[in-house]
mmCIF file of C-alpha atoms in Angstrom:
data_model
loop_
_atom_site.group_PDB
_atom_site.id
_atom_site.type_symbol
_atom_site.label_atom_id
_atom_site.label_comp_id
_atom_site.label_asym_id
_atom_site.label_seq_id
_atom_site.Cartn_x
_atom_site.Cartn_y
_atom_site.Cartn_z
ATOM 1 C CA GLY A 1 127.314 50.603 121.036
ATOM 2 C CA ASP A 2 126.317 53.939 119.700
ATOM 3 C CA SER A 3 123.172 54.632 117.778
ATOM 4 C CA VAL A 4 121.651 57.552 116.278
ATOM 5 C CA THR A 5 117.784 58.269 115.484
ATOM 6 C CA GLN A 6 116.983 60.853 113.554
ATOM 7 C CA MET A 7 112.967 61.213 112.073
ATOM 8 C CA GLU A 8 111.653 59.555 108.525
ATOM 9 C CA GLY A 9 111.669 61.798 105.725
ATOM 10 C CA PRO A 10 111.051 62.609 103.377
ATOM 11 C CA VAL A 11 110.050 66.176 105.318
ATOM 12 C CA THR A 12 107.642 69.286 102.630
ATOM 13 C CA LEU A 13 107.605 72.390 103.363
ATOM 14 C CA SER A 14 106.000 75.230 102.051
ATOM 15 C CA GLU A 15 108.995 78.560 101.394
ATOM 16 C CA GLU A 16 109.402 80.236 105.555
ATOM 17 C CA ALA A 17 107.928 77.993 107.273
ATOM 18 C CA PHE A 18 109.177 76.266 110.297
ATOM 19 C CA LEU A 19 110.822 73.306 110.424
ATOM 20 C CA THR A 20 112.081 70.535 112.914
ATOM 21 C CA ILE A 21 114.498 67.674 112.813
ATOM 22 C CA ASN A 22 114.008 65.413 115.952
ATOM 23 C CA CYS A 23 117.175 63.251 115.924
ATOM 24 C CA THR A 24 118.285 61.451 119.711
ATOM 25 C CA TYR A 25 121.362 59.184 119.904
ATOM 26 C CA THR A 26 122.714 56.546 122.633
ATOM 27 C CA ALA A 27 125.883 56.764 124.012
ATOM 28 C CA THR A 28 128.223 55.710 126.371
ATOM 29 C CA GLY A 29 130.865 58.800 127.827
ATOM 30 C CA TYR A 30 130.094 62.313 126.325
ATOM 31 C CA PRO A 31 130.017 61.929 123.000
ATOM 32 C CA SER A 32 129.967 65.194 121.185
ATOM 33 C CA LEU A 33 126.761 66.183 117.773
ATOM 34 C CA PHE A 34 127.221 67.568 114.568
ATOM 35 C CA TRP A 35 124.397 68.590 112.176
ATOM 36 C CA TYR A 36 125.620 68.035 109.104
ATOM 37 C CA VAL A 37 123.866 68.628 104.800
ATOM 38 C CA GLN A 38 124.143 67.308 101.450
ATOM 39 C CA TYR A 39 122.897 69.491 98.553
ATOM 40 C CA PRO A 40 122.861 66.712 95.948
ATOM 41 C CA GLY A 41 125.203 65.721 93.784
ATOM 42 C CA GLU A 42 127.767 66.416 96.787
ATOM 43 C CA GLY A 43 129.539 65.780 99.664
ATOM 44 C CA LEU A 44 128.547 65.807 103.794
ATOM 45 C CA GLN A 45 129.141 69.055 105.128
ATOM 46 C CA LEU A 46 129.634 70.410 108.970
ATOM 47 C CA LEU A 47 125.724 72.475 109.407
ATOM 48 C CA LEU A 48 126.596 72.856 113.402
ATOM 49 C CA LYS A 49 127.401 71.284 116.514
ATOM 50 C CA ALA A 50 128.022 70.955 119.625
ATOM 51 C CA THR A 51 130.181 69.324 122.281
ATOM 52 C CA LYS A 52 128.504 69.391 126.039
ATOM 53 C CA ALA A 53 125.451 69.505 127.397
ATOM 54 C CA ASP A 54 123.203 72.417 126.884
ATOM 55 C CA ASP A 55 125.382 74.035 123.768
ATOM 56 C CA LYS A 56 123.086 75.304 121.191
ATOM 57 C CA GLY A 57 124.820 75.139 117.724
ATOM 58 C CA SER A 58 123.966 77.796 115.280
ATOM 59 C CA ASN A 59 124.505 78.543 112.068
ATOM 60 C CA LYS A 60 122.571 80.266 109.027
ATOM 61 C CA GLY A 61 119.023 80.448 110.815
ATOM 62 C CA PHE A 62 119.151 76.601 111.789
ATOM 63 C CA GLU A 63 119.736 76.015 115.501
ATOM 64 C CA ALA A 64 120.246 72.811 117.838
ATOM 65 C CA THR A 65 120.338 72.570 121.181
ATOM 66 C CA TYR A 66 122.367 69.265 123.217
ATOM 67 C CA ARG A 67 119.823 67.761 125.866
ATOM 68 C CA LYS A 68 121.907 65.296 127.973
ATOM 69 C CA GLU A 69 118.587 64.519 129.764
ATOM 70 C CA THR A 70 116.358 63.935 127.086
ATOM 71 C CA THR A 71 119.797 62.587 124.066
ATOM 72 C CA SER A 72 118.405 64.675 122.010
ATOM 73 C CA PHE A 73 119.969 67.158 119.195
ATOM 74 C CA HIS A 74 117.075 67.752 117.140
ATOM 75 C CA LEU A 75 117.405 70.807 115.003
ATOM 76 C CA GLU A 76 115.398 73.718 114.323
ATOM 77 C CA LYS A 77 114.792 76.492 111.591
ATOM 78 C CA GLY A 78 111.952 79.195 112.230
ATOM 79 C CA SER A 79 111.842 80.392 108.272
ATOM 80 C CA VAL A 80 113.276 77.247 105.354
ATOM 81 C CA GLN A 81 114.282 78.851 101.652
ATOM 82 C CA VAL A 82 114.033 76.925 98.712
ATOM 83 C CA SER A 83 117.767 76.385 98.854
ATOM 84 C CA ASP A 84 117.770 74.824 101.725
ATOM 85 C CA SER A 85 116.235 71.829 100.212
ATOM 86 C CA ALA A 86 119.107 69.013 100.620
ATOM 87 C CA VAL A 87 119.169 65.400 102.920
ATOM 88 C CA TYR A 88 120.058 66.502 106.620
ATOM 89 C CA PHE A 89 121.995 63.653 108.892
ATOM 90 C CA CYS A 90 122.740 64.497 112.541
ATOM 91 C CA ALA A 91 125.820 62.118 114.546
ATOM 92 C CA LEU A 92 127.619 61.694 117.238
ATOM 93 C CA SER A 93 131.263 61.524 117.427
ATOM 94 C CA ASP A 94 133.148 60.300 120.362
ATOM 95 C CA SER A 95 135.826 61.115 122.679
ATOM 96 C CA GLY A 96 137.971 57.807 121.828
ATOM 97 C CA GLY A 97 141.101 57.981 120.385
ATOM 98 C CA TYR A 98 139.999 57.729 117.051
ATOM 99 C CA GLN A 99 136.947 60.124 116.972
ATOM 100 C CA LYS A 100 134.401 57.386 115.722
ATOM 101 C CA VAL A 101 132.112 59.038 114.256
ATOM 102 C CA THR A 102 128.194 57.738 113.499
ATOM 103 C CA PHE A 103 125.627 59.252 111.062
ATOM 104 C CA GLY A 104 121.457 58.607 111.945
ATOM 105 C CA THR A 105 120.037 57.397 108.427
ATOM 106 C CA GLY A 106 119.327 61.010 106.795
ATOM 107 C CA THR A 107 115.904 63.012 106.594
ATOM 108 C CA LYS A 108 115.705 64.722 103.282
ATOM 109 C CA LEU A 109 114.427 68.412 103.354
ATOM 110 C CA GLN A 110 112.214 69.928 100.651
ATOM 111 C CA VAL A 111 111.078 73.241 99.987
ATOM 112 C CA ILE A 112 108.251 74.296 98.183
ATOM 113 C CA PRO A 113 108.313 77.778 96.922
ATOM 114 C CA ASN B 1 143.125 74.738 99.538
ATOM 115 C CA ALA B 2 140.775 71.834 97.472
ATOM 116 C CA GLY B 3 140.685 70.457 100.594
ATOM 117 C CA VAL B 4 139.230 66.466 100.348
ATOM 118 C CA THR B 5 139.679 65.356 96.327
ATOM 119 C CA GLN B 6 138.096 62.032 95.389
ATOM 120 C CA THR B 7 138.713 60.109 92.266
ATOM 121 C CA PRO B 8 137.002 59.009 89.578
ATOM 122 C CA LYS B 9 133.456 60.352 89.883
ATOM 123 C CA PHE B 10 131.683 57.375 88.416
ATOM 124 C CA GLN B 11 132.680 54.154 88.198
ATOM 125 C CA VAL B 12 130.660 51.192 86.387
ATOM 126 C CA LEU B 13 132.563 47.865 87.260
ATOM 127 C CA LYS B 14 131.744 44.162 86.148
ATOM 128 C CA THR B 15 130.894 41.138 88.965
ATOM 129 C CA GLY B 16 134.510 40.392 89.749
ATOM 130 C CA GLN B 17 137.001 43.130 88.695
ATOM 131 C CA SER B 18 139.577 45.059 90.945
ATOM 132 C CA MET B 19 139.836 48.845 90.984
ATOM 133 C CA THR B 20 140.504 52.002 93.409
ATOM 134 C CA LEU B 21 139.267 54.531 94.553
ATOM 135 C CA GLN B 22 141.942 57.440 94.790
ATOM 136 C CA CYS B 23 140.851 60.333 98.041
ATOM 137 C CA ALA B 24 143.682 62.584 98.592
ATOM 138 C CA GLN B 25 143.598 65.797 101.037
ATOM 139 C CA ASP B 26 145.208 68.735 101.466
ATOM 140 C CA MET B 27 144.799 69.582 105.007
ATOM 141 C CA ASN B 28 147.742 67.410 107.041
ATOM 142 C CA HIS B 29 144.805 66.236 108.937
ATOM 143 C CA GLU B 30 145.965 62.465 111.238
ATOM 144 C CA TYR B 31 142.408 61.285 110.359
ATOM 145 C CA MET B 32 141.175 59.723 107.371
ATOM 146 C CA SER B 33 138.597 57.471 106.626
ATOM 147 C CA TRP B 34 135.958 56.042 104.005
ATOM 148 C CA TYR B 35 132.354 55.239 104.328
ATOM 149 C CA ARG B 36 129.526 53.886 101.652
ATOM 150 C CA GLN B 37 126.315 55.499 101.647
ATOM 151 C CA ASP B 38 123.090 53.247 100.609
ATOM 152 C CA PRO B 39 119.781 54.390 100.458
ATOM 153 C CA GLY B 40 118.007 54.280 104.238
ATOM 154 C CA MET B 41 120.747 53.392 106.106
ATOM 155 C CA GLY B 42 123.087 57.049 106.363
ATOM 156 C CA LEU B 43 126.746 56.885 106.033
ATOM 157 C CA ARG B 44 128.549 52.918 107.425
ATOM 158 C CA LEU B 45 132.571 52.898 107.507
ATOM 159 C CA ILE B 46 134.291 51.216 105.799
ATOM 160 C CA HIS B 47 138.243 51.500 107.362
ATOM 161 C CA TYR B 48 139.887 54.315 108.954
ATOM 162 C CA SER B 49 143.666 55.443 109.468
ATOM 163 C CA VAL B 50 144.795 57.767 112.718
ATOM 164 C CA GLY B 51 147.996 58.505 110.974
ATOM 165 C CA ALA B 52 150.650 56.979 108.071
ATOM 166 C CA GLY B 53 151.014 53.382 108.824
ATOM 167 C CA ILE B 54 148.360 53.352 110.900
ATOM 168 C CA THR B 55 144.788 51.849 109.814
ATOM 169 C CA ASP B 56 142.075 49.904 110.714
ATOM 170 C CA GLN B 57 138.970 48.113 110.315
ATOM 171 C CA GLY B 58 135.503 49.792 110.527
ATOM 172 C CA GLU B 59 131.417 48.732 110.625
ATOM 173 C CA VAL B 60 132.098 46.842 107.188
ATOM 174 C CA PRO B 61 135.241 45.873 105.645
ATOM 175 C CA ASN B 62 134.937 42.833 103.770
ATOM 176 C CA GLY B 63 136.029 43.138 100.392
ATOM 177 C CA TYR B 64 137.727 46.345 100.926
ATOM 178 C CA ASN B 65 141.504 47.058 101.310
ATOM 179 C CA VAL B 66 143.259 50.107 102.695
ATOM 180 C CA SER B 67 146.568 51.460 102.732
ATOM 181 C CA ARG B 68 148.100 55.070 103.794
ATOM 182 C CA SER B 69 151.864 55.723 103.149
ATOM 183 C CA THR B 70 151.282 59.604 103.025
ATOM 184 C CA THR B 71 149.547 61.465 105.139
ATOM 185 C CA GLU B 72 147.777 63.005 102.296
ATOM 186 C CA ASP B 73 146.510 59.923 100.663
ATOM 187 C CA PHE B 74 144.315 56.840 101.510
ATOM 188 C CA PRO B 75 142.849 54.821 99.112
ATOM 189 C CA LEU B 76 140.105 52.033 98.836
ATOM 190 C CA ARG B 77 140.736 49.101 97.081
ATOM 191 C CA LEU B 78 138.467 47.076 96.056
ATOM 192 C CA LEU B 79 139.220 43.377 95.494
ATOM 193 C CA SER B 80 137.007 41.794 93.407
ATOM 194 C CA ALA B 81 133.552 43.590 92.863
ATOM 195 C CA ALA B 82 129.778 42.530 94.051
ATOM 196 C CA PRO B 83 126.994 44.041 92.939
ATOM 197 C CA SER B 84 126.361 44.212 96.969
ATOM 198 C CA GLN B 85 128.857 47.308 96.615
ATOM 199 C CA THR B 86 127.024 49.608 94.323
ATOM 200 C CA SER B 87 126.983 52.390 96.531
ATOM 201 C CA VAL B 88 128.432 55.934 96.710
ATOM 202 C CA TYR B 89 131.337 56.389 98.489
ATOM 203 C CA PHE B 90 132.925 58.572 100.355
ATOM 204 C CA CYS B 91 136.131 59.815 101.882
ATOM 205 C CA ALA B 92 136.996 61.942 105.165
ATOM 206 C CA SER B 93 139.261 63.772 107.069
ATOM 207 C CA SER B 94 139.734 65.484 110.445
ATOM 208 C CA ALA B 95 141.905 66.743 112.455
ATOM 209 C CA PRO B 96 142.832 64.631 115.999
ATOM 210 C CA GLY B 97 141.510 66.007 118.827
ATOM 211 C CA THR B 98 139.061 64.370 122.173
ATOM 212 C CA GLY B 99 136.013 64.275 119.615
ATOM 213 C CA GLU B 100 134.949 67.892 119.120
ATOM 214 C CA LYS B 101 136.230 67.954 115.564
ATOM 215 C CA GLU B 102 134.677 67.933 112.037
ATOM 216 C CA GLN B 103 134.909 65.941 109.560
ATOM 217 C CA TYR B 104 135.186 67.125 105.978
ATOM 218 C CA PHE B 105 134.587 65.170 102.704
ATOM 219 C CA GLY B 106 134.816 64.938 99.248
ATOM 220 C CA PRO B 107 132.232 65.016 96.661
ATOM 221 C CA GLY B 108 131.676 61.231 96.707
ATOM 222 C CA THR B 109 132.833 58.059 93.610
ATOM 223 C CA ARG B 110 128.649 56.521 92.502
ATOM 224 C CA LEU B 111 129.775 53.287 91.952
ATOM 225 C CA THR B 112 127.399 49.992 89.927
ATOM 226 C CA VAL B 113 128.404 46.677 89.853
ATOM 227 C CA THR B 114 126.867 44.442 87.396
#
C-alpha cells in the first residue's frame, strides 16, 4: 500500500537558518503530494501541494518539488522564523474515487531566537 | 464560513462509557473523514464518507461507528471506550476530485479514557 516516510524530529534551528525536512513516498499510480502544518493546539492546515511530477508547490516562503525519479517531496525554506515553529506533515493522496490520504508521522520544528 | 467544527474540545471518559464526537462542515463538501493522531504515528484514518448515506472503514475502524445522514454532519461514536482510544481526534472534509483536493481539518477533540 501507499506510505510516506519523513525525517524524525524534533528539528531545532536558530532564526534565519535554512530548513530542509525530507519526505519520500511509495505509491502506485500518480499521487498528489502535500505538506500540512499543525500549530500548537490546532488542526492541520494545507501549506502547499503539487499534483504532478516536477511541479513545485510554494507558500509563505516554503517550497517543495515533486520528484518522481527519487519519489521525494522535500520541504525547504531559506530563512525560518520563530513563528514557523510547528509540526509538519508530508502526505499523499491517491487518484482513486475517495482520494485516500496517507500521512507521514510528522516532524516537529522548533525555531529559537 | 465556520469551516469544519468539532465538539467537544476535550473529553474524559471512563472505560466502558460511550459517547459521540460531533463534526460539522459548512462548505458543502461531499467527502468527510475521521482521523486519530497518536505520538509517533501521524494521522490514521478511522472511517470516511463520500456522501450522505455512504460510509466506509479506514485503517483503524474497530470500536468506532459513523453515520452520515446529511452532507453537513459526520458524527463519530465510541461504543465502549477503552484506554487505547485515548487520542486526539480530527474530522476533515474535502471536495471530490482526482486526488488534488486539499483536506480541511477541524480543531480536534482531545479524548482521555481512564
